[in-house]
PDB file of C-alpha atoms in Angstrom:
ATOM      1  CA  MET A  15      96.453 125.152  53.679  1.00  0.00           C
ATOM      2  CA  PRO A  16      92.950 124.424  55.045  1.00  0.00           C
ATOM      3  CA  LYS A  17      91.303 127.006  57.303  1.00  0.00           C
ATOM      4  CA  ARG A  18      91.396 124.687  60.338  1.00  0.00           C
ATOM      5  CA  ALA A  19      95.141 124.143  60.110  1.00  0.00           C
ATOM      6  CA  LYS A  20      95.654 127.887  59.847  1.00  0.00           C
ATOM      7  CA  LYS A  21      93.508 128.505  62.963  1.00  0.00           C
ATOM      8  CA  ASN A  22      95.375 125.799  64.925  1.00  0.00           C
ATOM      9  CA  GLU A  23      98.713 127.330  63.935  1.00  0.00           C
ATOM     10  CA  GLU A  24      97.596 130.793  64.994  1.00  0.00           C
ATOM     11  CA  ALA A  25      96.216 129.463  68.299  1.00  0.00           C
ATOM     12  CA  SER A  26      99.430 127.623  69.134  1.00  0.00           C
ATOM     13  CA  ALA A  27     101.507 130.699  68.269  1.00  0.00           C
ATOM     14  CA  GLU A  28      99.338 132.811  70.593  1.00  0.00           C
ATOM     15  CA  ALA A  29      99.645 130.222  73.376  1.00  0.00           C
ATOM     16  CA  GLU A  30     103.445 130.220  73.028  1.00  0.00           C
ATOM     17  CA  ALA A  31     103.527 134.009  73.181  1.00  0.00           C
ATOM     18  CA  GLU A  32     101.388 133.980  76.354  1.00  0.00           C
ATOM     19  CA  THR A  33     103.615 131.344  77.946  1.00  0.00           C
ATOM     20  CA  GLU A  34     106.722 133.386  77.181  1.00  0.00           C
ATOM     21  CA  THR A  35     105.068 136.489  78.637  1.00  0.00           C
ATOM     22  CA  LYS A  36     104.085 134.591  81.789  1.00  0.00           C
ATOM     23  CA  LYS A  37     107.549 133.118  82.148  1.00  0.00           C
ATOM     24  CA  GLY A  38     109.057 136.552  81.713  1.00  0.00           C
ATOM     25  CA  LYS A  39     106.846 137.948  84.470  1.00  0.00           C
ATOM     26  CA  LYS A  40     107.763 135.147  86.857  1.00  0.00           C
ATOM     27  CA  ALA A  41     111.444 135.740  86.282  1.00  0.00           C
ATOM     28  CA  LYS A  42     111.039 139.427  87.145  1.00  0.00           C
ATOM     29  CA  GLU A  43     109.314 138.808  90.503  1.00  0.00           C
ATOM     30  CA  PRO A  44     111.671 139.185  93.477  1.00  0.00           C
ATOM     31  CA  GLU A  45     112.513 136.068  95.440  1.00  0.00           C
ATOM     32  CA  ALA A  46     110.756 135.505  98.746  1.00  0.00           C
ATOM     33  CA  PRO A  47     112.789 136.492 101.805  1.00  0.00           C
ATOM     34  CA  VAL A  48     114.503 133.748 103.751  1.00  0.00           C
ATOM     35  CA  LEU A  49     112.481 133.282 106.922  1.00  0.00           C
ATOM     36  CA  TYR A  50     114.851 130.964 108.761  1.00  0.00           C
ATOM     37  CA  GLU A  51     118.441 129.879 108.443  1.00  0.00           C
ATOM     38  CA  ASP A  52     120.219 127.415 110.666  1.00  0.00           C
ATOM     39  CA  PRO A  53     122.713 129.305 112.787  1.00  0.00           C
ATOM     40  CA  PRO A  54     126.323 128.413 112.113  1.00  0.00           C
ATOM     41  CA  ASP A  55     127.997 126.189 114.653  1.00  0.00           C
ATOM     42  CA  LYS A  56     130.230 128.527 116.571  1.00  0.00           C
ATOM     43  CA  LEU A  57     133.084 126.742 118.211  1.00  0.00           C
ATOM     44  CA  THR A  58     134.736 129.932 119.387  1.00  0.00           C
ATOM     45  CA  SER A  59     133.574 133.152 121.011  1.00  0.00           C
ATOM     46  CA  LYS A  60     133.951 136.602 119.430  1.00  0.00           C
ATOM     47  CA  ASP A  61     137.361 137.003 121.054  1.00  0.00           C
ATOM     48  CA  GLY A  62     138.553 133.613 119.751  1.00  0.00           C
ATOM     49  CA  GLN A  63     138.224 131.559 122.940  1.00  0.00           C
ATOM     50  CA  ALA A  64     136.931 128.006 122.681  1.00  0.00           C
ATOM     51  CA  ALA A  65     133.224 127.457 123.306  1.00  0.00           C
ATOM     52  CA  ASN A  66     132.813 126.231 126.833  1.00  0.00           C
ATOM     53  CA  MET A  67     129.132 125.598 127.635  1.00  0.00           C
ATOM     54  CA  LYS A  68     126.539 123.259 126.169  1.00  0.00           C
ATOM     55  CA  ILE A  69     122.862 123.851 126.990  1.00  0.00           C
ATOM     56  CA  THR A  70     120.183 121.345 126.001  1.00  0.00           C
ATOM     57  CA  SER A  71     116.406 121.704 126.190  1.00  0.00           C
ATOM     58  CA  TRP A  72     114.065 118.733 125.759  1.00  0.00           C
ATOM     59  CA  ASN A  73     110.291 118.352 125.969  1.00  0.00           C
ATOM     60  CA  VAL A  74     110.215 114.891 127.563  1.00  0.00           C
ATOM     61  CA  ASP A  75     106.396 114.539 127.701  1.00  0.00           C
ATOM     62  CA  GLY A  76     106.578 112.558 130.929  1.00  0.00           C
ATOM     63  CA  LEU A  77     109.822 112.101 132.843  1.00  0.00           C
ATOM     64  CA  ARG A  78     109.300 108.503 133.975  1.00  0.00           C
ATOM     65  CA  ALA A  79     108.480 107.321 130.433  1.00  0.00           C
ATOM     66  CA  TRP A  80     111.439 109.295 129.060  1.00  0.00           C
ATOM     67  CA  VAL A  81     113.789 107.555 131.508  1.00  0.00           C
ATOM     68  CA  LYS A  82     112.377 104.149 130.461  1.00  0.00           C
ATOM     69  CA  LYS A  83     112.965 105.076 126.807  1.00  0.00           C
ATOM     70  CA  LYS A  84     116.680 105.584 127.534  1.00  0.00           C
ATOM     71  CA  GLY A  85     116.603 109.386 127.464  1.00  0.00           C
ATOM     72  CA  LEU A  86     119.321 109.457 130.113  1.00  0.00           C
ATOM     73  CA  ASP A  87     121.653 107.474 127.863  1.00  0.00           C
ATOM     74  CA  TRP A  88     121.518 110.316 125.360  1.00  0.00           C
ATOM     75  CA  VAL A  89     122.112 112.883 128.120  1.00  0.00           C
ATOM     76  CA  ARG A  90     125.168 110.998 129.375  1.00  0.00           C
ATOM     77  CA  GLU A  91     126.499 110.694 125.827  1.00  0.00           C
ATOM     78  CA  GLU A  92     126.004 114.384 124.975  1.00  0.00           C
ATOM     79  CA  ALA A  93     126.970 115.596 128.473  1.00  0.00           C
ATOM     80  CA  PRO A  94     125.378 119.060 128.375  1.00  0.00           C
ATOM     81  CA  ASP A  95     126.415 121.528 131.075  1.00  0.00           C
ATOM     82  CA  VAL A  96     122.794 122.594 131.547  1.00  0.00           C
ATOM     83  CA  LEU A  97     119.839 120.302 130.874  1.00  0.00           C
ATOM     84  CA  CYS A  98     116.355 121.860 130.727  1.00  0.00           C
ATOM     85  CA  LEU A  99     113.368 119.506 130.695  1.00  0.00           C
ATOM     86  CA  GLN A 100     109.774 120.470 129.934  1.00  0.00           C
ATOM     87  CA  GLU A 101     106.520 118.598 130.593  1.00  0.00           C
ATOM     88  CA  THR A 102     108.108 116.374 133.224  1.00  0.00           C
ATOM     89  CA  LYS A 103     104.631 115.500 134.565  1.00  0.00           C
ATOM     90  CA  CYS A 104     106.236 114.438 137.809  1.00  0.00           C
ATOM     91  CA  ALA A 105     106.226 115.985 141.277  1.00  0.00           C
ATOM     92  CA  GLU A 106     109.604 116.533 142.927  1.00  0.00           C
ATOM     93  CA  LYS A 107     108.804 113.969 145.627  1.00  0.00           C
ATOM     94  CA  ALA A 108     108.055 111.301 142.971  1.00  0.00           C
ATOM     95  CA  LEU A 109     111.167 111.689 140.811  1.00  0.00           C
ATOM     96  CA  PRO A 110     112.780 108.531 139.421  1.00  0.00           C
ATOM     97  CA  ALA A 111     115.923 107.473 141.291  1.00  0.00           C
ATOM     98  CA  ASP A 112     117.852 107.538 138.004  1.00  0.00           C
ATOM     99  CA  ILE A 113     117.376 111.308 137.919  1.00  0.00           C
ATOM    100  CA  THR A 114     117.954 112.125 141.581  1.00  0.00           C
ATOM    101  CA  SER A 115     121.150 110.071 141.727  1.00  0.00           C
ATOM    102  CA  MET A 116     122.973 111.730 138.812  1.00  0.00           C
ATOM    103  CA  PRO A 117     126.296 112.883 140.313  1.00  0.00           C
ATOM    104  CA  GLU A 118     127.221 114.743 137.112  1.00  0.00           C
ATOM    105  CA  TYR A 119     124.362 117.191 137.839  1.00  0.00           C
ATOM    106  CA  PRO A 120     124.673 118.206 141.489  1.00  0.00           C
ATOM    107  CA  HIS A 121     122.393 121.234 141.050  1.00  0.00           C
ATOM    108  CA  LYS A 122     118.796 120.235 140.284  1.00  0.00           C
ATOM    109  CA  TYR A 123     115.777 122.545 140.199  1.00  0.00           C
ATOM    110  CA  TRP A 124     112.141 121.460 139.783  1.00  0.00           C
ATOM    111  CA  ALA A 125     108.842 123.260 139.353  1.00  0.00           C
ATOM    112  CA  GLY A 126     105.468 121.660 138.767  1.00  0.00           C
ATOM    113  CA  SER A 127     101.773 122.244 139.103  1.00  0.00           C
ATOM    114  CA  GLU A 128     100.660 122.732 142.687  1.00  0.00           C
ATOM    115  CA  ASP A 129      97.018 122.119 141.758  1.00  0.00           C
ATOM    116  CA  LYS A 130      97.358 118.898 139.765  1.00  0.00           C
ATOM    117  CA  GLU A 131      99.974 116.302 140.603  1.00  0.00           C
ATOM    118  CA  GLY A 132     101.559 114.743 137.527  1.00  0.00           C
ATOM    119  CA  TYR A 133     100.599 117.684 135.329  1.00  0.00           C
ATOM    120  CA  SER A 134     103.079 119.857 133.397  1.00  0.00           C
ATOM    121  CA  GLY A 135     106.356 120.586 135.191  1.00  0.00           C
ATOM    122  CA  VAL A 136     109.843 121.736 134.283  1.00  0.00           C
ATOM    123  CA  ALA A 137     113.327 120.897 135.496  1.00  0.00           C
ATOM    124  CA  MET A 138     116.824 122.286 135.169  1.00  0.00           C
ATOM    125  CA  LEU A 139     119.882 120.177 135.933  1.00  0.00           C
ATOM    126  CA  CYS A 140     123.254 121.948 136.044  1.00  0.00           C
ATOM    127  CA  LYS A 141     126.868 120.923 136.423  1.00  0.00           C
ATOM    128  CA  THR A 142     127.745 124.305 137.903  1.00  0.00           C
ATOM    129  CA  GLU A 143     125.607 126.297 140.290  1.00  0.00           C
ATOM    130  CA  PRO A 144     123.588 129.062 138.595  1.00  0.00           C
ATOM    131  CA  LEU A 145     124.093 132.605 139.836  1.00  0.00           C
ATOM    132  CA  LYS A 146     120.375 132.915 140.546  1.00  0.00           C
ATOM    133  CA  VAL A 147     117.256 130.736 140.280  1.00  0.00           C
ATOM    134  CA  THR A 148     113.813 132.339 140.396  1.00  0.00           C
ATOM    135  CA  TYR A 149     110.533 130.436 140.741  1.00  0.00           C
ATOM    136  CA  GLY A 150     107.197 131.752 139.481  1.00  0.00           C
ATOM    137  CA  ILE A 151     106.340 134.318 136.897  1.00  0.00           C
TER     138      ILE A 151
END
């Protein structure tokens, strides 16, 4: 066998040995911890009673545009008991009639920027009256 062929054989054998060693090391490393898992859908409480409240939160990025994009159709279809909206960008006095005339949500609470009209803002619409509502931080 020529010297070159012998060197190539030795080099490939060394490379295979290194690969096996590397693979062996990787297999021994512990797996990374799971950072997030979807929570299971719980249809019953701990004592076995049926789930009875649906709460939805949505960053609407502008309430008037969200209404035009049929956001209320989704709300009516899902029928959450509590609907929380962020970034409404709408003062309480300038709310769309579609929102103010929703009989399924008789309890409506709004908070927005007092300095800039049409900036930020949050809303909470509820089917049942909350025990307590606090404004401000």
